[in-house]
Amino acid sequence: MRYGKINKTDIANGPGVRVSLFVSGCRNHCKGCFNPETWAFDYGEAFTLRTVDEILKALDKPYISGLSILGGEPFEPENVGTVFDLCRQVKSRFPDKTIWIYTGYLYEKIEPILNDTIDVLVDGPFIEAQKDITLKFKGSKNQRIIDVQASRSSGSVKLLY
Ligand code: SF4
């Protein structure tokens, strides 16, 4: 996996101050995508053990609420294994910090592969016609902010907001 950017003080992609990782590679190609340079799987830098250390160190601050993973598309087959490894490491080291993942896929499609390390999924493609800059933590009205563990245990989608 490769990644374009790590933001160590992000206040736009989830509650509180967060560390955000923007992975490379996305086949969704939403019209009006805010980050089209990240569609290429070879964009940015290689994600290595050193990158994991950098993220863990950035999370190890009392004012950091958690990790947000965006793209690109974290659930592309080329990325998802590395993304899940990172989630496992983050949750085992910081069980009280939340993990949010942004995806262009719908929850219903990826629910079978979700695990207990993911707290929130912001799902669905960016739809330009439904863009609304006043929306909190998402770009278009169709996207849902889903409480993953409540949804998994109840068997139906539970929104966080
Ligand atoms: S899923 Fe995200 S990164 Fe991919 S095209 Fe849509 S908005 Fe852009």
CSV table of N, CA and C and ligand atoms in Angstrom, one decimal:
chain,number,residue,atom,x,y,z
A,1,MET,N,0.8,-1.2,0.0
A,1,MET,CA,0.0,0.0,0.0
A,1,MET,C,0.9,1.2,0.0
A,2,ARG,N,0.3,2.3,-0.6
A,2,ARG,CA,1.0,3.6,-0.6
A,2,ARG,C,0.0,4.6,0.0
A,3,TYR,N,0.6,5.7,0.5
A,3,TYR,CA,-0.3,6.8,1.0
A,3,TYR,C,0.1,8.2,0.6
A,4,GLY,N,-0.8,9.1,0.6
A,4,GLY,CA,-0.5,10.4,0.1
A,4,GLY,C,-0.1,11.4,1.2
A,5,LYS,N,-0.8,11.2,2.4
A,5,LYS,CA,-0.6,12.2,3.4
A,5,LYS,C,-0.9,11.6,4.8
A,6,ILE,N,-0.3,12.1,5.8
A,6,ILE,CA,-0.7,11.9,7.2
A,6,ILE,C,-0.9,13.3,7.8
A,7,ASN,N,-2.1,13.5,8.3
A,7,ASN,CA,-2.4,14.8,9.0
A,7,ASN,C,-2.4,14.5,10.5
A,8,LYS,N,-1.6,15.1,11.3
A,8,LYS,CA,-1.5,14.7,12.7
A,8,LYS,C,-2.4,15.6,13.6
A,9,THR,N,-3.0,16.6,13.0
A,9,THR,CA,-4.0,17.4,13.8
A,9,THR,C,-5.2,17.7,12.9
A,10,ASP,N,-6.0,16.7,12.6
A,10,ASP,CA,-7.1,16.9,11.7
A,10,ASP,C,-8.4,17.1,12.6
A,11,ILE,N,-9.2,18.2,12.2
A,11,ILE,CA,-10.4,18.4,13.0
A,11,ILE,C,-11.6,18.3,12.1
A,12,ALA,N,-11.4,17.9,10.8
A,12,ALA,CA,-12.5,17.8,9.9
A,12,ALA,C,-13.1,16.4,9.6
A,13,ASN,N,-12.4,15.4,10.0
A,13,ASN,CA,-12.8,14.0,9.6
A,13,ASN,C,-13.1,13.1,10.8
A,14,GLY,N,-14.0,13.6,11.6
A,14,GLY,CA,-14.4,12.9,12.8
A,14,GLY,C,-14.2,13.8,14.0
A,15,PRO,N,-14.7,13.3,15.2
A,15,PRO,CA,-14.8,14.2,16.4
A,15,PRO,C,-13.4,14.4,17.0
A,16,GLY,N,-13.2,15.6,17.6
A,16,GLY,CA,-12.0,15.9,18.3
A,16,GLY,C,-10.8,16.2,17.3
A,17,VAL,N,-9.7,16.2,17.9
A,17,VAL,CA,-8.5,16.3,17.1
A,17,VAL,C,-8.0,14.9,16.7
A,18,ARG,N,-7.7,14.6,15.5
A,18,ARG,CA,-7.4,13.3,15.1
A,18,ARG,C,-6.2,13.2,14.2
A,19,VAL,N,-5.6,12.0,14.1
A,19,VAL,CA,-4.6,11.7,13.1
A,19,VAL,C,-5.3,11.1,11.9
A,20,SER,N,-5.0,11.6,10.7
A,20,SER,CA,-5.7,11.1,9.5
A,20,SER,C,-4.7,10.6,8.5
A,21,LEU,N,-5.0,9.4,8.0
A,21,LEU,CA,-4.2,8.8,7.0
A,21,LEU,C,-4.9,8.7,5.7
A,22,PHE,N,-4.3,9.3,4.6
A,22,PHE,CA,-5.0,9.2,3.3
A,22,PHE,C,-4.2,8.2,2.4
A,23,VAL,N,-4.9,7.0,2.2
A,23,VAL,CA,-4.2,6.0,1.5
A,23,VAL,C,-4.4,6.2,0.0
A,24,SER,N,-3.6,5.6,-0.8
A,24,SER,CA,-3.6,5.8,-2.3
A,24,SER,C,-4.3,4.6,-3.0
A,25,GLY,N,-5.0,5.0,-4.0
A,25,GLY,CA,-5.7,4.0,-4.9
A,25,GLY,C,-7.2,4.0,-4.7
A,26,CYS,N,-8.0,4.3,-5.7
A,26,CYS,CA,-9.4,4.3,-5.6
A,26,CYS,C,-10.0,4.1,-7.0
A,27,ARG,N,-10.9,3.1,-7.2
A,27,ARG,CA,-11.5,2.8,-8.4
A,27,ARG,C,-12.9,3.4,-8.5
A,28,ASN,N,-13.4,4.1,-7.5
A,28,ASN,CA,-14.7,4.6,-7.5
A,28,ASN,C,-14.9,5.8,-8.4
A,29,HIS,N,-13.9,6.6,-8.5
A,29,HIS,CA,-13.8,7.8,-9.4
A,29,HIS,C,-15.1,8.6,-9.4
A,30,CYS,N,-15.5,9.0,-8.1
A,30,CYS,CA,-16.7,9.8,-8.0
A,30,CYS,C,-16.5,11.2,-8.7
A,31,LYS,N,-17.5,11.6,-9.4
A,31,LYS,CA,-17.4,12.9,-10.1
A,31,LYS,C,-17.3,14.0,-9.0
A,32,GLY,N,-16.3,14.9,-9.1
A,32,GLY,CA,-16.2,16.0,-8.1
A,32,GLY,C,-15.4,15.6,-6.9
A,33,CYS,N,-14.8,14.4,-6.9
A,33,CYS,CA,-13.9,13.9,-5.8
A,33,CYS,C,-13.0,15.0,-5.3
A,34,PHE,N,-12.9,15.1,-4.0
A,34,PHE,CA,-12.0,16.2,-3.4
A,34,PHE,C,-10.5,15.8,-3.5
A,35,ASN,N,-10.2,14.6,-3.9
A,35,ASN,CA,-8.9,14.1,-3.8
A,35,ASN,C,-8.5,13.2,-4.9
A,36,PRO,N,-8.7,13.7,-6.2
A,36,PRO,CA,-8.5,12.7,-7.3
A,36,PRO,C,-7.1,12.3,-7.5
A,37,GLU,N,-6.1,13.0,-7.0
A,37,GLU,CA,-4.7,12.6,-7.2
A,37,GLU,C,-4.5,11.3,-6.4
A,38,THR,N,-5.3,10.9,-5.5
A,38,THR,CA,-5.1,9.7,-4.7
A,38,THR,C,-5.8,8.5,-5.4
A,39,TRP,N,-6.3,8.7,-6.6
A,39,TRP,CA,-6.9,7.5,-7.3
A,39,TRP,C,-5.8,6.5,-7.7
A,40,ALA,N,-4.6,7.0,-8.0
A,40,ALA,CA,-3.5,6.2,-8.5
A,40,ALA,C,-2.9,5.4,-7.4
A,41,PHE,N,-2.8,4.1,-7.6
A,41,PHE,CA,-2.3,3.2,-6.5
A,41,PHE,C,-0.8,3.5,-6.3
A,42,ASP,N,-0.1,4.1,-7.2
A,42,ASP,CA,1.3,4.4,-7.0
A,42,ASP,C,1.6,5.8,-6.5
A,43,TYR,N,0.5,6.5,-6.1
A,43,TYR,CA,0.7,7.9,-5.6
A,43,TYR,C,1.3,7.9,-4.2
A,44,GLY,N,2.1,8.9,-4.0
A,44,GLY,CA,2.6,9.1,-2.6
A,44,GLY,C,3.8,8.2,-2.2
A,45,GLU,N,3.8,7.9,-1.0
A,45,GLU,CA,5.0,7.1,-0.4
A,45,GLU,C,4.6,5.7,0.0
A,46,ALA,N,5.5,4.8,0.1
A,46,ALA,CA,5.3,3.4,0.5
A,46,ALA,C,4.9,3.5,2.0
A,47,PHE,N,3.9,2.7,2.3
A,47,PHE,CA,3.4,2.5,3.7
A,47,PHE,C,4.3,1.4,4.3
A,48,THR,N,5.1,1.7,5.3
A,48,THR,CA,6.1,0.8,5.9
A,48,THR,C,5.9,0.7,7.4
A,49,LEU,N,6.7,-0.2,8.0
A,49,LEU,CA,6.6,-0.3,9.5
A,49,LEU,C,7.0,1.1,10.1
A,50,ARG,N,7.8,1.8,9.4
A,50,ARG,CA,8.2,3.1,9.9
A,50,ARG,C,7.0,4.1,9.9
A,51,THR,N,6.1,3.9,8.9
A,51,THR,CA,4.9,4.7,8.8
A,51,THR,C,4.0,4.3,10.0
A,52,VAL,N,3.9,3.0,10.3
A,52,VAL,CA,3.0,2.6,11.4
A,52,VAL,C,3.5,3.2,12.7
A,53,ASP,N,4.9,3.2,12.9
A,53,ASP,CA,5.4,3.8,14.1
A,53,ASP,C,5.1,5.3,14.1
A,54,GLU,N,5.2,6.0,13.0
A,54,GLU,CA,4.9,7.4,12.9
A,54,GLU,C,3.4,7.7,13.4
A,55,ILE,N,2.5,6.9,12.9
A,55,ILE,CA,1.1,7.0,13.2
A,55,ILE,C,0.9,6.7,14.7
A,56,LEU,N,1.5,5.6,15.2
A,56,LEU,CA,1.3,5.3,16.6
A,56,LEU,C,1.9,6.4,17.5
A,57,LYS,N,3.0,7.0,17.1
A,57,LYS,CA,3.6,8.1,17.9
A,57,LYS,C,2.7,9.3,17.9
A,58,ALA,N,2.1,9.6,16.7
A,58,ALA,CA,1.2,10.8,16.6
A,58,ALA,C,-0.1,10.6,17.4
A,59,LEU,N,-0.5,9.3,17.5
A,59,LEU,CA,-1.7,9.0,18.3
A,59,LEU,C,-1.5,9.1,19.8
A,60,ASP,N,-0.2,9.0,20.2
A,60,ASP,CA,0.1,8.9,21.6
A,60,ASP,C,0.2,10.2,22.3
A,61,LYS,N,-0.9,11.0,22.2
A,61,LYS,CA,-1.0,12.3,22.8
A,61,LYS,C,-2.3,12.4,23.4
A,62,PRO,N,-2.4,13.0,24.6
A,62,PRO,CA,-3.7,13.0,25.3
A,62,PRO,C,-4.8,13.8,24.5
A,63,TYR,N,-4.4,14.7,23.7
A,63,TYR,CA,-5.5,15.5,23.0
A,63,TYR,C,-5.9,14.9,21.7
A,64,ILE,N,-5.4,13.7,21.3
A,64,ILE,CA,-5.8,13.1,20.1
A,64,ILE,C,-6.9,12.1,20.4
A,65,SER,N,-8.0,12.2,19.7
A,65,SER,CA,-9.2,11.4,19.9
A,65,SER,C,-9.2,10.0,19.2
A,66,GLY,N,-8.4,10.0,18.1
A,66,GLY,CA,-8.4,8.7,17.3
A,66,GLY,C,-7.8,8.9,16.0
A,67,LEU,N,-8.0,7.8,15.2
A,67,LEU,CA,-7.4,7.7,13.8
A,67,LEU,C,-8.6,7.7,12.8
A,68,SER,N,-8.4,8.5,11.8
A,68,SER,CA,-9.3,8.5,10.6
A,68,SER,C,-8.5,8.0,9.4
A,69,ILE,N,-9.1,7.1,8.7
A,69,ILE,CA,-8.5,6.5,7.5
A,69,ILE,C,-9.3,6.9,6.3
A,70,LEU,N,-8.7,7.6,5.3
A,70,LEU,CA,-9.5,8.1,4.2
A,70,LEU,C,-8.7,7.7,2.9
A,71,GLY,N,-9.1,8.2,1.8
A,71,GLY,CA,-8.4,7.9,0.6
A,71,GLY,C,-8.4,9.1,-0.4
A,72,GLY,N,-8.4,8.4,-1.6
A,72,GLY,CA,-8.3,6.9,-1.9
A,72,GLY,C,-9.4,6.1,-1.3
A,73,GLU,N,-9.2,4.8,-1.5
A,73,GLU,CA,-10.2,3.9,-1.0
A,73,GLU,C,-9.6,2.8,0.0
A,74,PRO,N,-9.8,2.9,1.3
A,74,PRO,CA,-9.2,2.0,2.2
A,74,PRO,C,-9.6,0.5,1.9
A,75,PHE,N,-10.8,0.3,1.3
A,75,PHE,CA,-11.2,-1.1,1.1
A,75,PHE,C,-10.9,-1.6,-0.3
A,76,GLU,N,-10.1,-1.0,-1.0
A,76,GLU,CA,-9.6,-1.6,-2.3
A,76,GLU,C,-8.8,-2.9,-1.8
A,77,PRO,N,-8.9,-3.9,-2.6
A,77,PRO,CA,-8.2,-5.2,-2.2
A,77,PRO,C,-6.7,-5.0,-2.0
A,78,GLU,N,-6.1,-4.0,-2.7
A,78,GLU,CA,-4.7,-3.7,-2.5
A,78,GLU,C,-4.4,-3.1,-1.1
A,79,ASN,N,-5.4,-2.5,-0.5
A,79,ASN,CA,-5.2,-1.7,0.7
A,79,ASN,C,-5.7,-2.3,2.0
A,80,VAL,N,-6.8,-3.1,1.8
A,80,VAL,CA,-7.6,-3.5,3.0
A,80,VAL,C,-6.8,-4.3,4.0
A,81,GLY,N,-5.9,-5.1,3.6
A,81,GLY,CA,-5.1,-6.0,4.5
A,81,GLY,C,-4.2,-5.1,5.4
A,82,THR,N,-3.5,-4.2,4.8
A,82,THR,CA,-2.7,-3.2,5.5
A,82,THR,C,-3.5,-2.3,6.4
A,83,VAL,N,-4.6,-1.9,5.9
A,83,VAL,CA,-5.5,-1.0,6.7
A,83,VAL,C,-5.9,-1.7,8.0
A,84,PHE,N,-6.4,-3.0,7.8
A,84,PHE,CA,-6.8,-3.8,9.0
A,84,PHE,C,-5.7,-4.0,10.0
A,85,ASP,N,-4.5,-4.3,9.4
A,85,ASP,CA,-3.3,-4.5,10.3
A,85,ASP,C,-3.1,-3.3,11.2
A,86,LEU,N,-3.2,-2.1,10.5
A,86,LEU,CA,-3.0,-0.9,11.2
A,86,LEU,C,-4.0,-0.7,12.3
A,87,CYS,N,-5.3,-1.0,12.0
A,87,CYS,CA,-6.4,-0.8,12.9
A,87,CYS,C,-6.2,-1.7,14.1
A,88,ARG,N,-5.7,-3.0,13.9
A,88,ARG,CA,-5.5,-3.9,15.0
A,88,ARG,C,-4.4,-3.3,15.9
A,89,GLN,N,-3.3,-2.8,15.4
A,89,GLN,CA,-2.2,-2.3,16.2
A,89,GLN,C,-2.7,-1.1,17.0
A,90,VAL,N,-3.5,-0.2,16.3
A,90,VAL,CA,-3.9,1.0,17.0
A,90,VAL,C,-4.9,0.7,18.1
A,91,LYS,N,-5.8,-0.3,17.9
A,91,LYS,CA,-6.7,-0.6,19.0
A,91,LYS,C,-6.1,-1.3,20.1
A,92,SER,N,-5.1,-2.2,19.8
A,92,SER,CA,-4.4,-2.9,20.9
A,92,SER,C,-3.6,-1.9,21.8
A,93,ARG,N,-3.0,-0.9,21.2
A,93,ARG,CA,-2.2,0.1,21.9
A,93,ARG,C,-3.1,1.2,22.5
A,94,PHE,N,-4.2,1.6,21.8
A,94,PHE,CA,-5.0,2.7,22.3
A,94,PHE,C,-6.5,2.3,22.3
A,95,PRO,N,-6.9,1.4,23.2
A,95,PRO,CA,-8.3,0.9,23.1
A,95,PRO,C,-9.3,2.0,23.2
A,96,ASP,N,-9.0,3.1,23.9
A,96,ASP,CA,-10.0,4.2,24.1
A,96,ASP,C,-10.1,5.2,23.0
A,97,LYS,N,-9.2,5.1,22.0
A,97,LYS,CA,-9.2,6.0,20.8
A,97,LYS,C,-10.1,5.4,19.7
A,98,THR,N,-10.8,6.2,19.0
A,98,THR,CA,-11.7,5.7,18.0
A,98,THR,C,-11.1,5.6,16.6
A,99,ILE,N,-11.5,4.6,15.8
A,99,ILE,CA,-11.1,4.5,14.5
A,99,ILE,C,-12.3,4.7,13.5
A,100,TRP,N,-12.1,5.7,12.7
A,100,TRP,CA,-13.1,6.0,11.6
A,100,TRP,C,-12.5,5.7,10.3
A,101,ILE,N,-13.3,5.0,9.4
A,101,ILE,CA,-12.9,4.8,8.1
A,101,ILE,C,-13.9,5.3,7.1
A,102,TYR,N,-13.4,6.1,6.1
A,102,TYR,CA,-14.2,6.6,5.0
A,102,TYR,C,-14.1,5.7,3.8
A,103,THR,N,-15.2,5.3,3.2
A,103,THR,CA,-15.2,4.5,2.1
A,103,THR,C,-16.3,4.9,1.0
A,104,GLY,N,-16.0,4.6,-0.2
A,104,GLY,CA,-17.0,4.9,-1.3
A,104,GLY,C,-17.9,3.7,-1.4
A,105,TYR,N,-17.6,2.6,-0.8
A,105,TYR,CA,-18.5,1.4,-0.8
A,105,TYR,C,-19.7,1.6,0.2
A,106,LEU,N,-20.7,0.9,0.0
A,106,LEU,CA,-21.8,0.9,1.0
A,106,LEU,C,-21.5,-0.2,2.1
A,107,TYR,N,-22.0,0.2,3.3
A,107,TYR,CA,-21.8,-0.7,4.5
A,107,TYR,C,-22.3,-2.1,4.2
A,108,GLU,N,-23.4,-2.3,3.5
A,108,GLU,CA,-24.0,-3.6,3.2
A,108,GLU,C,-23.0,-4.5,2.4
A,109,LYS,N,-22.2,-3.8,1.6
A,109,LYS,CA,-21.3,-4.6,0.7
A,109,LYS,C,-20.1,-5.1,1.5
A,110,ILE,N,-19.6,-4.3,2.4
A,110,ILE,CA,-18.4,-4.6,3.1
A,110,ILE,C,-18.6,-5.1,4.5
A,111,GLU,N,-19.8,-5.2,5.0
A,111,GLU,CA,-20.1,-5.6,6.3
A,111,GLU,C,-19.5,-7.0,6.7
A,112,PRO,N,-19.5,-8.0,5.7
A,112,PRO,CA,-18.9,-9.3,6.1
A,112,PRO,C,-17.4,-9.2,6.4
A,113,ILE,N,-16.7,-8.2,5.9
A,113,ILE,CA,-15.2,-8.2,6.3
A,113,ILE,C,-14.9,-7.2,7.4
A,114,LEU,N,-15.9,-6.5,7.9
A,114,LEU,CA,-15.6,-5.6,9.0
A,114,LEU,C,-15.2,-6.4,10.3
A,115,ASN,N,-14.5,-5.7,11.2
A,115,ASN,CA,-14.1,-6.4,12.4
A,115,ASN,C,-14.3,-5.5,13.6
A,116,ASP,N,-13.9,-5.9,14.8
A,116,ASP,CA,-14.3,-5.2,16.0
A,116,ASP,C,-13.3,-4.0,16.3
A,117,THR,N,-12.4,-3.8,15.4
A,117,THR,CA,-11.5,-2.6,15.6
A,117,THR,C,-12.0,-1.3,15.0
A,118,ILE,N,-13.0,-1.4,14.2
A,118,ILE,CA,-13.5,-0.2,13.5
A,118,ILE,C,-14.7,0.3,14.2
A,119,ASP,N,-14.7,1.6,14.6
A,119,ASP,CA,-15.8,2.2,15.4
A,119,ASP,C,-16.8,2.8,14.4
A,120,VAL,N,-16.3,3.5,13.4
A,120,VAL,CA,-17.3,4.3,12.6
A,120,VAL,C,-16.9,4.1,11.1
A,121,LEU,N,-17.9,4.0,10.3
A,121,LEU,CA,-17.7,3.9,8.8
A,121,LEU,C,-18.5,5.1,8.2
A,122,VAL,N,-17.8,5.9,7.5
A,122,VAL,CA,-18.6,6.9,6.7
A,122,VAL,C,-18.6,6.3,5.3
A,123,ASP,N,-19.8,5.9,4.9
A,123,ASP,CA,-19.9,5.1,3.7
A,123,ASP,C,-20.6,5.8,2.5
A,124,GLY,N,-20.4,5.2,1.3
A,124,GLY,CA,-21.0,5.7,0.1
A,124,GLY,C,-20.2,6.6,-0.7
A,125,PRO,N,-20.4,6.6,-2.0
A,125,PRO,CA,-19.7,7.5,-2.9
A,125,PRO,C,-20.0,9.0,-2.7
A,126,PHE,N,-19.1,9.8,-3.0
A,126,PHE,CA,-19.4,11.3,-3.0
A,126,PHE,C,-20.2,11.5,-4.3
A,127,ILE,N,-21.4,12.1,-4.0
A,127,ILE,CA,-22.3,12.5,-5.1
A,127,ILE,C,-22.4,14.0,-5.2
A,128,GLU,N,-21.9,14.5,-6.3
A,128,GLU,CA,-21.8,16.0,-6.4
A,128,GLU,C,-23.1,16.7,-6.3
A,129,ALA,N,-24.2,16.1,-6.9
A,129,ALA,CA,-25.5,16.7,-6.8
A,129,ALA,C,-26.0,16.8,-5.4
A,130,GLN,N,-25.4,16.0,-4.5
A,130,GLN,CA,-25.9,16.0,-3.1
A,130,GLN,C,-24.8,16.6,-2.2
A,131,LYS,N,-23.9,17.3,-2.8
A,131,LYS,CA,-22.8,18.0,-2.0
A,131,LYS,C,-23.5,19.1,-1.1
A,132,ASP,N,-23.0,19.1,0.2
A,132,ASP,CA,-23.5,20.2,1.1
A,132,ASP,C,-22.3,20.5,2.0
A,133,ILE,N,-21.8,21.7,1.9
A,133,ILE,CA,-20.6,22.0,2.7
A,133,ILE,C,-20.9,22.2,4.2
A,134,THR,N,-22.2,22.3,4.5
A,134,THR,CA,-22.5,22.4,6.0
A,134,THR,C,-22.6,21.1,6.7
A,135,LEU,N,-22.5,20.0,5.9
A,135,LEU,CA,-22.5,18.7,6.6
A,135,LEU,C,-21.3,18.4,7.4
A,136,LYS,N,-21.5,17.8,8.6
A,136,LYS,CA,-20.4,17.6,9.5
A,136,LYS,C,-19.8,16.2,9.1
A,137,PHE,N,-18.5,16.1,8.9
A,137,PHE,CA,-17.7,14.9,8.8
A,137,PHE,C,-18.1,14.1,7.5
A,138,LYS,N,-18.8,14.7,6.6
A,138,LYS,CA,-19.0,14.0,5.3
A,138,LYS,C,-19.3,15.1,4.2
A,139,GLY,N,-19.2,14.6,2.9
A,139,GLY,CA,-19.2,15.6,1.8
A,139,GLY,C,-20.5,15.7,1.1
A,140,SER,N,-21.3,14.6,1.1
A,140,SER,CA,-22.6,14.6,0.4
A,140,SER,C,-23.7,14.0,1.2
A,141,LYS,N,-24.9,14.4,1.0
A,141,LYS,CA,-26.0,13.9,1.8
A,141,LYS,C,-26.3,12.4,1.9
A,142,ASN,N,-25.9,11.7,0.8
A,142,ASN,CA,-26.2,10.3,0.7
A,142,ASN,C,-25.3,9.5,1.7
A,143,GLN,N,-24.1,10.1,2.0
A,143,GLN,CA,-23.2,9.4,2.9
A,143,GLN,C,-23.7,9.2,4.3
A,144,ARG,N,-23.4,8.1,4.9
A,144,ARG,CA,-23.9,7.8,6.2
A,144,ARG,C,-22.8,7.7,7.2
A,145,ILE,N,-23.0,8.1,8.4
A,145,ILE,CA,-22.0,8.0,9.5
A,145,ILE,C,-22.5,6.9,10.4
A,146,ILE,N,-21.9,5.7,10.2
A,146,ILE,CA,-22.4,4.5,10.8
A,146,ILE,C,-21.6,4.0,12.0
A,147,ASP,N,-22.4,3.7,13.1
A,147,ASP,CA,-21.8,3.1,14.3
A,147,ASP,C,-21.6,1.6,13.9
A,148,VAL,N,-20.4,1.2,13.6
A,148,VAL,CA,-20.1,-0.1,13.1
A,148,VAL,C,-20.5,-1.2,14.1
A,149,GLN,N,-20.0,-1.1,15.3
A,149,GLN,CA,-20.3,-2.2,16.3
A,149,GLN,C,-21.7,-2.3,16.6
A,150,ALA,N,-22.5,-1.2,16.8
A,150,ALA,CA,-23.9,-1.3,17.0
A,150,ALA,C,-24.6,-1.9,15.8
A,151,SER,N,-24.2,-1.6,14.6
A,151,SER,CA,-24.8,-2.2,13.4
A,151,SER,C,-24.5,-3.7,13.3
A,152,ARG,N,-23.3,-4.1,13.6
A,152,ARG,CA,-22.9,-5.5,13.5
A,152,ARG,C,-23.7,-6.3,14.5
A,153,SER,N,-23.8,-5.8,15.7
A,153,SER,CA,-24.5,-6.6,16.8
A,153,SER,C,-26.0,-6.6,16.6
A,154,SER,N,-26.6,-5.6,16.0
A,154,SER,CA,-28.1,-5.6,15.8
A,154,SER,C,-28.5,-6.2,14.4
A,155,GLY,N,-27.5,-6.2,13.5
A,155,GLY,CA,-27.9,-6.8,12.2
A,155,GLY,C,-28.5,-5.7,11.3
A,156,SER,N,-28.6,-4.5,11.7
A,156,SER,CA,-29.1,-3.4,10.8
A,156,SER,C,-28.3,-2.2,11.0
A,157,VAL,N,-28.3,-1.3,10.0
A,157,VAL,CA,-27.5,-0.1,10.0
A,157,VAL,C,-27.9,0.8,11.1
A,158,LYS,N,-27.0,1.2,12.0
A,158,LYS,CA,-27.3,2.2,13.1
A,158,LYS,C,-26.4,3.4,12.8
A,159,LEU,N,-27.0,4.5,12.7
A,159,LEU,CA,-26.3,5.7,12.4
A,159,LEU,C,-25.8,6.3,13.7
A,160,LEU,N,-24.6,6.9,13.7
A,160,LEU,CA,-24.0,7.5,14.9
A,160,LEU,C,-24.7,8.9,15.0
A,161,TYR,N,-24.9,9.6,13.9
A,161,TYR,CA,-25.6,10.9,14.0
A,161,TYR,C,-26.9,10.8,13.1
B,1,SF4,S1,-14.4,7.1,-3.0
B,1,SF4,FE1,-13.5,8.9,-2.1
B,1,SF4,S2,-11.4,9.0,-3.0
B,1,SF4,FE2,-12.6,7.6,-4.2
B,1,SF4,S3,-13.4,8.8,-5.9
B,1,SF4,FE3,-15.0,8.8,-4.3
B,1,SF4,S4,-14.6,10.6,-3.1
B,1,SF4,FE4,-12.8,10.2,-4.3
